Coordinates of C-alpha atoms in Angstrom, one line a residue:
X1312 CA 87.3 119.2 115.6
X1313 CA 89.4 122.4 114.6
X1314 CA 88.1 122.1 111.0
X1315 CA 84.3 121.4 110.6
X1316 CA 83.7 117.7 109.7
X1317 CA 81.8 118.6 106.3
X1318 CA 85.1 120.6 105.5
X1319 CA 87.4 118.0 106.4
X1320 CA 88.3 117.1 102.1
X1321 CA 89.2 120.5 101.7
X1322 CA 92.3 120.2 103.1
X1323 CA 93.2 118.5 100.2
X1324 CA 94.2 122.3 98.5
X1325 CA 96.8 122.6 96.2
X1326 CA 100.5 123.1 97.5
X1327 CA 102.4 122.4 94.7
X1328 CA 105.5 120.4 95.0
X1329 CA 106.9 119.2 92.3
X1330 CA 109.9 116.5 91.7
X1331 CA 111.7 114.8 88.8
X1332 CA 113.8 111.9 87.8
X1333 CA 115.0 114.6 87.2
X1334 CA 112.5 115.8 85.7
X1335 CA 109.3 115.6 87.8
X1336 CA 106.4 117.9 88.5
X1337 CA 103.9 117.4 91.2
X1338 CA 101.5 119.5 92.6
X1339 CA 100.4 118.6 96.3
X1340 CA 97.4 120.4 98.0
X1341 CA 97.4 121.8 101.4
X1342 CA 94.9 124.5 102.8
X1343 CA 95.0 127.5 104.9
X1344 CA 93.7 131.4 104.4
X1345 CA 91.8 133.9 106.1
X1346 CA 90.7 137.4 106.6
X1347 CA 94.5 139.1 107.7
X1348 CA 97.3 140.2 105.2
X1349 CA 98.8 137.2 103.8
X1350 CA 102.3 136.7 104.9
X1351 CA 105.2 135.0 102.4
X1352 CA 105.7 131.9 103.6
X1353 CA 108.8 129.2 102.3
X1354 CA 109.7 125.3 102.4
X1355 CA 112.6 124.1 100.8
X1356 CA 112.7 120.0 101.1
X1357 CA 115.3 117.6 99.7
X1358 CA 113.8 114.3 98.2
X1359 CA 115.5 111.1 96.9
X1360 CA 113.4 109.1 94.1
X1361 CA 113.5 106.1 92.9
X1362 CA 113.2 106.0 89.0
X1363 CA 113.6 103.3 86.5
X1364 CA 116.7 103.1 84.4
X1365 CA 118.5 105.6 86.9
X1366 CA 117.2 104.5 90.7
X1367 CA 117.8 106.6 93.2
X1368 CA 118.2 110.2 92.4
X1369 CA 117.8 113.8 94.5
X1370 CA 115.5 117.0 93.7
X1371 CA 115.3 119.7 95.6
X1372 CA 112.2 121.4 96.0
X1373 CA 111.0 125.1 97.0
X1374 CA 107.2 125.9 97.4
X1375 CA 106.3 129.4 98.6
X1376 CA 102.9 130.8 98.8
X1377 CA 101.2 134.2 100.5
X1378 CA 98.6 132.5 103.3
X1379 CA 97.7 134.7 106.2
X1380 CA 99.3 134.7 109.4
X1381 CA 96.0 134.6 111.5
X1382 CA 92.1 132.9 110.1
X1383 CA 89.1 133.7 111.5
X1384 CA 87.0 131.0 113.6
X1385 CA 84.2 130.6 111.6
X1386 CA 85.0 131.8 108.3
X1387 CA 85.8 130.8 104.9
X1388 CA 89.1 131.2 104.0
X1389 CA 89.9 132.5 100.6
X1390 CA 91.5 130.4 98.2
X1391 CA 95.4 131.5 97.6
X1392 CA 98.1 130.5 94.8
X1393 CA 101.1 128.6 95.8
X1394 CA 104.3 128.2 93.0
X1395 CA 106.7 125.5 93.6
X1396 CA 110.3 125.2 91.7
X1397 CA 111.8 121.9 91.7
X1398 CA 115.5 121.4 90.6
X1399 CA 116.6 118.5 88.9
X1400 CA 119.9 116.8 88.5
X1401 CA 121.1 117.0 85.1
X1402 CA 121.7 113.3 86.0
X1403 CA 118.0 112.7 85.6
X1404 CA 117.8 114.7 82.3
X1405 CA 120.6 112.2 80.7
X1406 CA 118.9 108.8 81.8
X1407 CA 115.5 110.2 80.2
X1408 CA 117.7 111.5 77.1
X1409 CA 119.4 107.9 76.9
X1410 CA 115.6 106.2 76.0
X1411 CA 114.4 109.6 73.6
X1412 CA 112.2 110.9 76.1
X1413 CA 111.8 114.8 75.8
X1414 CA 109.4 115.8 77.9
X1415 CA 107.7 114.1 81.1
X1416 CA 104.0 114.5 82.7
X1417 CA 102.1 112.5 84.9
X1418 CA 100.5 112.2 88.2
X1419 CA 102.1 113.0 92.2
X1420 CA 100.1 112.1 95.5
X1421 CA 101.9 114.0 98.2
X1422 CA 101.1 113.1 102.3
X1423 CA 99.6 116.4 103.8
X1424 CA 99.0 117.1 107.7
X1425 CA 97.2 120.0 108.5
X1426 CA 97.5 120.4 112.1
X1427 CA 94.7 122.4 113.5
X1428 CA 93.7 124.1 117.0
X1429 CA 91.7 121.1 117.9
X1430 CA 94.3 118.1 116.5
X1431 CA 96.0 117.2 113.4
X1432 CA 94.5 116.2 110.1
X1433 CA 97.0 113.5 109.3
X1434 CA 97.3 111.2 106.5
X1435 CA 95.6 113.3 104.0
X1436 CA 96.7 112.0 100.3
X1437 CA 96.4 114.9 97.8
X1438 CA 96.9 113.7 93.8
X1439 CA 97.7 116.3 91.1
X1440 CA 98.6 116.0 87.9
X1441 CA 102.0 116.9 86.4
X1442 CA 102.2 119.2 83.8
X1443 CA 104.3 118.4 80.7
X1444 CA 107.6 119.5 80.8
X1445 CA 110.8 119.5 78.5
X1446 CA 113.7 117.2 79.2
X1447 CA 117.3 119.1 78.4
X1448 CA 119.4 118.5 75.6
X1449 CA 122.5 118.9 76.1
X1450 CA 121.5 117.2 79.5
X1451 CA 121.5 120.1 82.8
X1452 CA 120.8 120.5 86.1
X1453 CA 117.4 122.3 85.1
X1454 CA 113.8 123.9 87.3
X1455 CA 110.3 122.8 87.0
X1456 CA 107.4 125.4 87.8
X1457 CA 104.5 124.4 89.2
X1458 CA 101.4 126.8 90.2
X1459 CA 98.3 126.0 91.8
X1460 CA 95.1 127.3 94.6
X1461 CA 94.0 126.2 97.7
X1462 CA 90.1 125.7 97.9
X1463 CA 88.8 127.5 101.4
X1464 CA 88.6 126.1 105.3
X1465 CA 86.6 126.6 107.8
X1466 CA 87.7 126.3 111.8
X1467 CA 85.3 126.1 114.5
X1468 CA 88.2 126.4 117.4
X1469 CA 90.8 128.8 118.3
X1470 CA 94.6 127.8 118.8
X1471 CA 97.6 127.5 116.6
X1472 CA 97.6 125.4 113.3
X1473 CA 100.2 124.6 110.7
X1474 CA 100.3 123.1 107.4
X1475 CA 102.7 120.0 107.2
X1476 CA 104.5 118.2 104.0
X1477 CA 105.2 114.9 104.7
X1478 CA 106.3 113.2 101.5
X1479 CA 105.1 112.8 97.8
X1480 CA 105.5 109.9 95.4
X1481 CA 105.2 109.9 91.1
X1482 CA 103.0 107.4 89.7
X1483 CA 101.5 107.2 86.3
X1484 CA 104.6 109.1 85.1
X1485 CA 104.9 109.0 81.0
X1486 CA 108.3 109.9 79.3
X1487 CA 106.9 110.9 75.3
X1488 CA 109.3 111.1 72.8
X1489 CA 110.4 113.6 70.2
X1490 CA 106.8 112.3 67.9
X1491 CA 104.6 112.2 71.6
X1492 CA 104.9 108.8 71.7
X1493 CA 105.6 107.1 74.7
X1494 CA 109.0 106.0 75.9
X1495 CA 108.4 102.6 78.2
X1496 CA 110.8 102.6 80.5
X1497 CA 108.9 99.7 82.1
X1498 CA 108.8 96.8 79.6
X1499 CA 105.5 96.2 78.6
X1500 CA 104.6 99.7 80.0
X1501 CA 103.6 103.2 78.7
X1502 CA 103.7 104.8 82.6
X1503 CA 106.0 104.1 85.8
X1504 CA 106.1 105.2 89.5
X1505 CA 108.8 106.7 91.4
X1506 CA 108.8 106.3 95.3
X1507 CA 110.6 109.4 96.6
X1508 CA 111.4 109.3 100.7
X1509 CA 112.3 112.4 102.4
X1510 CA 116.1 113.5 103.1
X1511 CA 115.8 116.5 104.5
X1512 CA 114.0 117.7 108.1
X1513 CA 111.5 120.5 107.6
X1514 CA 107.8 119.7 107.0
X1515 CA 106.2 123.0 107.8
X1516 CA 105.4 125.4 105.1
X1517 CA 103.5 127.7 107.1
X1518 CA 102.2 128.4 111.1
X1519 CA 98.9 130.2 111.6
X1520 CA 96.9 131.4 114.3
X1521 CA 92.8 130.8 114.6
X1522 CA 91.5 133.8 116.0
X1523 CA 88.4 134.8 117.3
X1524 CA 86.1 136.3 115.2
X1525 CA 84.3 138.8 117.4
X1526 CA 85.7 142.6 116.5
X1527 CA 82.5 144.5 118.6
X1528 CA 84.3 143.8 122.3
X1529 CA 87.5 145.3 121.1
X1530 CA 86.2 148.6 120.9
X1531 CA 86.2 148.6 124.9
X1532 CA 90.0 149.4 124.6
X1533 CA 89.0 152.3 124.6
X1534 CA 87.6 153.7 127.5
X1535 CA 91.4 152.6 129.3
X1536 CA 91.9 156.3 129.0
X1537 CA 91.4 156.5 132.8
X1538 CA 95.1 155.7 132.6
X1539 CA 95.9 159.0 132.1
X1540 CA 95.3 159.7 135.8
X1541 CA 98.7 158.0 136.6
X1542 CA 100.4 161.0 136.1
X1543 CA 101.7 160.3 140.1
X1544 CA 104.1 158.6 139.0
X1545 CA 106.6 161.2 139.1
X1546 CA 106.9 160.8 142.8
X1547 CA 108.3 157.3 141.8
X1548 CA 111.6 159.8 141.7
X1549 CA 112.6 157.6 144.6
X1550 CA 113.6 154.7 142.6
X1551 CA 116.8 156.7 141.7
X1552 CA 118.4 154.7 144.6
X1553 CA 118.2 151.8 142.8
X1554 CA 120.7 152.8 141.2
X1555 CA 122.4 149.8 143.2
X1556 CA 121.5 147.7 140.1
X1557 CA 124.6 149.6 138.7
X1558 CA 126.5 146.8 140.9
X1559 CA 125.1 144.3 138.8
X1560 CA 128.2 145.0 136.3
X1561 CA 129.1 141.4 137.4
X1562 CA 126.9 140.2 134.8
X1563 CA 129.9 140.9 132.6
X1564 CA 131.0 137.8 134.0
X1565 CA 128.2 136.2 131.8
X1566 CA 130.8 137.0 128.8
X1567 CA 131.4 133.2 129.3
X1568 CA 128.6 132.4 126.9
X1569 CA 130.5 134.0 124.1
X1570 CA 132.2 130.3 124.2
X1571 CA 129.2 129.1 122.8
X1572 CA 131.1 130.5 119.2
X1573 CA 130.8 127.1 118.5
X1574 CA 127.6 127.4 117.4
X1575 CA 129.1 128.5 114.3
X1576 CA 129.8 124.7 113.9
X1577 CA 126.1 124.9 112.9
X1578 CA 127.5 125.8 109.5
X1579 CA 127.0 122.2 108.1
X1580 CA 123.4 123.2 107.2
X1581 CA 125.3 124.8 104.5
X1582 CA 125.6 120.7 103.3
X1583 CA 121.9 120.8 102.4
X1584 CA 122.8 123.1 99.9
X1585 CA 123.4 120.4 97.5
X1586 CA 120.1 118.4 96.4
X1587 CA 122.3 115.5 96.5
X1588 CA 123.0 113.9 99.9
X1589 CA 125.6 111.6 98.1
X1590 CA 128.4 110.3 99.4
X1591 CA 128.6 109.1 95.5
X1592 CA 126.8 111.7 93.9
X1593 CA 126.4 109.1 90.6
X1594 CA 126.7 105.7 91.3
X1595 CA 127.0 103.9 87.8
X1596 CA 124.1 102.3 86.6
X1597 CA 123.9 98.5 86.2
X1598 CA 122.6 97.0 82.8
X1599 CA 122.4 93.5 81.8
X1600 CA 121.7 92.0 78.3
X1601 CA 121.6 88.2 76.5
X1602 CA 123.2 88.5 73.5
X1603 CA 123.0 86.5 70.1
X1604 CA 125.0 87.0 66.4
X1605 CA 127.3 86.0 64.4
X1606 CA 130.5 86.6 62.5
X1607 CA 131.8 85.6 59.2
X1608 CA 135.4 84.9 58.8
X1609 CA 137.2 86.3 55.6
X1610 CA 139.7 83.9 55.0
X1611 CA 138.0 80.6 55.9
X1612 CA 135.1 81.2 54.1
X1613 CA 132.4 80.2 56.8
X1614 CA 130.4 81.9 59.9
X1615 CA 130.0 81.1 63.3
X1616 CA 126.5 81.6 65.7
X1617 CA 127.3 83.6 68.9
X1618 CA 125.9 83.7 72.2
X1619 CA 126.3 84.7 75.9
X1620 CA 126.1 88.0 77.7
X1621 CA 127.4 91.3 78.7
X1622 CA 126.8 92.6 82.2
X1623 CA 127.3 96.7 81.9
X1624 CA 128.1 99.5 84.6
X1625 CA 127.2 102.8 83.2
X1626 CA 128.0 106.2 84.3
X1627 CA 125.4 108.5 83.5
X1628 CA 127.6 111.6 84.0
X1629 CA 130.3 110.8 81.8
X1630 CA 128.1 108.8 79.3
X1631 CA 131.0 106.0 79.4
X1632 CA 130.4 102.0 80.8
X1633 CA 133.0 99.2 81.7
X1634 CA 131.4 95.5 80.9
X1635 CA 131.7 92.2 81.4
X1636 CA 131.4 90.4 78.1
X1637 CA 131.0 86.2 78.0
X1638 CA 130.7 84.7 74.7
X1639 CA 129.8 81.0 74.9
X1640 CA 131.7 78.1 73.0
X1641 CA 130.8 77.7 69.5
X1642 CA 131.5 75.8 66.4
X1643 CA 131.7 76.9 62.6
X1644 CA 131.7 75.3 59.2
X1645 CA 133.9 76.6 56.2
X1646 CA 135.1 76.6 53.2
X1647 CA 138.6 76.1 52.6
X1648 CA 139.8 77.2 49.0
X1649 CA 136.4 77.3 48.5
X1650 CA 135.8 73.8 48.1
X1651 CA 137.5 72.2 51.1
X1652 CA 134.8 71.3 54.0
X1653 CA 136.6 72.1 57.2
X1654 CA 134.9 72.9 60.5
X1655 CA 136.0 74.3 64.0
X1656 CA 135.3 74.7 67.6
X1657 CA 136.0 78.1 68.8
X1658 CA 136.3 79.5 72.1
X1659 CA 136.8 83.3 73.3
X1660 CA 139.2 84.5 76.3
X1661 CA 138.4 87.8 77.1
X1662 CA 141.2 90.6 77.9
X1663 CA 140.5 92.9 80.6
X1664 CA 136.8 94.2 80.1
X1665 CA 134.8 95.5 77.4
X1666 CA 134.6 99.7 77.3
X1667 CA 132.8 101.8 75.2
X1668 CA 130.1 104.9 75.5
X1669 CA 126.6 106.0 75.5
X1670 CA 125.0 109.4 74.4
X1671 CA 121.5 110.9 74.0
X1672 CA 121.6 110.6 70.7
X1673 CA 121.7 105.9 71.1
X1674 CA 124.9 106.2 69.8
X1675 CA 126.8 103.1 71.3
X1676 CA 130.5 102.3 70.7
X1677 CA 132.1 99.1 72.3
X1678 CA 135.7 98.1 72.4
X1679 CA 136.6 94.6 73.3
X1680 CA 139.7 92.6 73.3
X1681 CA 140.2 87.9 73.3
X1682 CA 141.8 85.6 72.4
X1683 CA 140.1 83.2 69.7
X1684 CA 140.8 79.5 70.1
X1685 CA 140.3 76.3 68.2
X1686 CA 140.4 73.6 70.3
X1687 CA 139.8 71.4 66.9
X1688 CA 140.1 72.0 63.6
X1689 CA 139.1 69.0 61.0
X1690 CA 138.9 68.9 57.2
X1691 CA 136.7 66.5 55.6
X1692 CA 136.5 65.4 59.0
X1693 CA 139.6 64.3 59.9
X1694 CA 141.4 66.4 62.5
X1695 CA 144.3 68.5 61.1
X1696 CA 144.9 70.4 64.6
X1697 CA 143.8 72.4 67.5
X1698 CA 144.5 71.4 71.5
X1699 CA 144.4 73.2 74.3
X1700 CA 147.0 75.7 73.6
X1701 CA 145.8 76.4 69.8
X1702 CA 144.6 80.3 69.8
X1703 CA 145.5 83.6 68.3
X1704 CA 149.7 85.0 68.9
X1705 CA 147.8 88.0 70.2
X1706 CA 144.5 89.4 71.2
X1707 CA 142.0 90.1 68.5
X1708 CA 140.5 94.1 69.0
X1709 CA 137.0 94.0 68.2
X1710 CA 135.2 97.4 68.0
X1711 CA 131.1 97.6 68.0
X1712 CA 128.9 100.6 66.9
X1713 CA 125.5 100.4 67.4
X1714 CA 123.3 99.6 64.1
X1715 CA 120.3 102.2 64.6
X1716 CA 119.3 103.5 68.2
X1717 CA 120.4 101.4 71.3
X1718 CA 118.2 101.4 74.1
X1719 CA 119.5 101.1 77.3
X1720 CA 116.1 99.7 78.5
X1721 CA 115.2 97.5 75.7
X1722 CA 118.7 96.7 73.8
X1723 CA 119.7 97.0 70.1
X1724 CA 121.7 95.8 67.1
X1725 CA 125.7 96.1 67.2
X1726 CA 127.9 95.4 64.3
X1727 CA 131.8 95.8 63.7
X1728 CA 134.7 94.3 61.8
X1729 CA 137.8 92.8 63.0
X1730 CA 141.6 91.4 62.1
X1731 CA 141.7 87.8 63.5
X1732 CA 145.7 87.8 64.4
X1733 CA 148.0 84.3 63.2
X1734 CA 147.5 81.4 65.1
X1735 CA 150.2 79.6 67.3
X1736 CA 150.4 75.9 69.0
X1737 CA 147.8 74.8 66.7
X1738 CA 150.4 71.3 66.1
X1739 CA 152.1 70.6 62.9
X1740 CA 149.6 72.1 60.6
X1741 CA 149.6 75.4 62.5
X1742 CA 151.3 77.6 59.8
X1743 CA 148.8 76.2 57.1
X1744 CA 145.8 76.5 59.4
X1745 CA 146.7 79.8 60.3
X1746 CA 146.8 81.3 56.8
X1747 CA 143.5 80.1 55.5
X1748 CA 142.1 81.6 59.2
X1749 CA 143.8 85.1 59.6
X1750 CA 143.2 88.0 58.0
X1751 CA 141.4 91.2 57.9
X1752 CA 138.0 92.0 57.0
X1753 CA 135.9 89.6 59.1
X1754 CA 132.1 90.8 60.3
X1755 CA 130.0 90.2 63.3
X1756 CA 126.9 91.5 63.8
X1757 CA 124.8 90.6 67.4
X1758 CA 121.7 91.5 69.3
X1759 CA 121.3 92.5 72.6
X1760 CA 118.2 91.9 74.5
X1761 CA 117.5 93.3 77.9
X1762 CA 117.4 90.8 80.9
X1763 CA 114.5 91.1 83.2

């Protein structure tokens, strides 16, 4: 074929692309070279990959490199260095600053096609290693280098060739923290892979031409100096009469194709511009966690086990979420005067949904409003109220910070304090009831766990 068969793995040369969750370096191999002056040549390609914690994000990618315009048949081609610059979304930096990752490395396999005078090379899978490199903080939109050489080529057939990238994917990625250590953002995992897929059009990084590689015949050019002997053509004075062609001033007619200004609709390539194709440049992110705690009540003297859920949409950008929080039915036992046995069932009624924010640093707030009920309330065991109707006047606020880091990937400790507001339609009892329950000061502590 165009490339001798022994030769065929060298086509596995370096191109460096690179791409990142943000964050991702990848260097890709591709070959071409030759004897002639190496010519600049460019590919800019847009990728959206799919990373954990974040999904789907865009990087933009430029690889340039010097190869030369026209090889040799027959000859070795010398290696030469390609650089690639990836730009990442500041998007990606956040989600790897949300788990304490600050710096990323890992491996890339990218698709080559080298497409050579006698057919293409296709489905060449090249795999590099990703250098470390350092996550943001503040998170930005930021640029990864990569640099790396082609190993030589050798084509046995004249023609045109190109070198085509066809896509790239991250596997064995590792996130390391602030001490090296790995950040899983698979559970049970120190590495992940990102699939990316190919937004944009161009593939080609760079045309060449195989040329013959036989410089001796050339030097007949020269003896074409008999052409000198054509100094007759000055009779040609004749062809003054065409001037005629003069007439052909209709052509101006042809000023018709200056309608073809709209062209200049072409100007939507300007779109590309942007790494990001989206129509929602951050979609919010969706987290769900079990959840398990408790909280002590002041006044009566007792606590009560919690448990349920929380089902999160986080936006990365503005480093807020809007949630979803079910607390299941529960009972408690306390102490009344502290010595009166008294014990309750108690039921929540969420108010709109549960707010709060996220940052780099696991800093997690959460805001919440319900209604507390007691749909029985007995002392000594003997019921002294409750019903249907038997809950707080008004909703109780309950505001969470997070107890240490919280990982959006793995989960964390919350804990907060709270005024449980009078109670009303509790039955005759209600007033009594209500004082040894209200009050400032009560605690609740929980745990969220990650589901999945």
């Amino acid at each position: 074929m165009g490339i001798q068969r022994k030769r065929t793995k060298g086509a596995l040369s370096t191109l460096a692309v690179t791409a990142a969750i943000g964050v991702v370096t990848t260097t890709v191999s591709v070959t071409a070279g030759g004897t002639a002056a190496a010519a600049p040549a460019k590919l800019v390609q847009d990728y959206s990959c799919v990373f954990p914690l974040i999904n789907a994000d865009p990087i933009k990618i430029t690889i340039t490199a010097d190869i030369p315009d026209e090889i040799q048949k027959g000859q070795a081609t010398p290696a030469f260095a390609i650089d690639a610059n990836t730009l990442v979304s500041s998007r990606a930096a956040q989600g790897l600053g949300l788990v304490g990752a600050k710096t990323l490395e890992g491996k890339a396999t990218a698709d080559v096609t080298v497409n050579t005078p006698s057919g293409p090379l296709s489905g060449i899978k090249v795999e590099n290693d990703v250098a470390k490199g350092n996550i943001p903080s503040p998170p930005a939109d930021f640029t990864v280098v990569a640099k790396g050489n082609a190993p030589s080529l050798t084509f046995d057939k004249t023609g045109d060739g190109s070198i085509d990238v066809n896509n790239i994917s991250l596997h064995d990625m590792i996130a390391r923290d602030a001490n090296g250590k790995p950040v899983q953002l698979v559970t049970g995992k120190d590495t992940f892979d990102a699939a990316c897929t190919l937004t944009s059009t161009d593939k080609t990084l760079h045309r060449f031409k195989v040329v013959d590689n036989n410089p001796t015949n050339p030097t007949n050019p020269t003896s074409p100096t008999n052409p000198t002997s054509p100094t007759n053509p000055t009779n040609p004075t004749n062809p003054t009469n065409p001037t005629n062609p003069t007439s052909p001033t209709n052509p101006t007619n042809p000023t018709n194709p200056t309608s073809p200004t709209n062209p200049t609709n072409p100007t939507n390539p300007s779109n590309p511009t942007s790494p990001t194709n989206p129509t929602n440049p951050n979609p919010p992110i969706h987290l769900s966690y079990g959840l398990t705690g408790s909280s002590t009540i002041k006044a009566a003297n007792g606590t009560a086990a919690l448990a349920g859920g929380i089902e999160a949409d986080f936006d990365l950008a503005s480093g807020t979420y809007n949630a979803d929080l079910t607390l299941n039915p529960t009972s408690g036992k306390f102490s009344i005067l502290g010595f009166l046995p008294a014990t309750a069932k108690i039921e929540f009624q969420q108010v709109g949904r549960t707010n709060g924010t996220l940052n780099t640093a696991g800093d997690l707030t959460a805001k919440s409003g319900m209604y507390v009920k007691l749909p029985e309330i007995a002392v000594f065991g003997i019921p002294l109220g409750g019903g249907a109707d038997c809950k707080t006047g008004t909703p109780a606020d309950v505001n969470l910070t997070s107890d240490g880091r919280f990982d959006p990937l793995g989960g964390g400790k919350l804990k907060g304090t709270y005024t449980l507001p009078p109670l009303k339609s509790c039955g005759a009892f209600n007033d009594i009831l209500s004082a040894f329950t209200s009050g400032p000061g009560n605690t609740i502590t929980m745990t969220l766990a990650k589901k999945g």
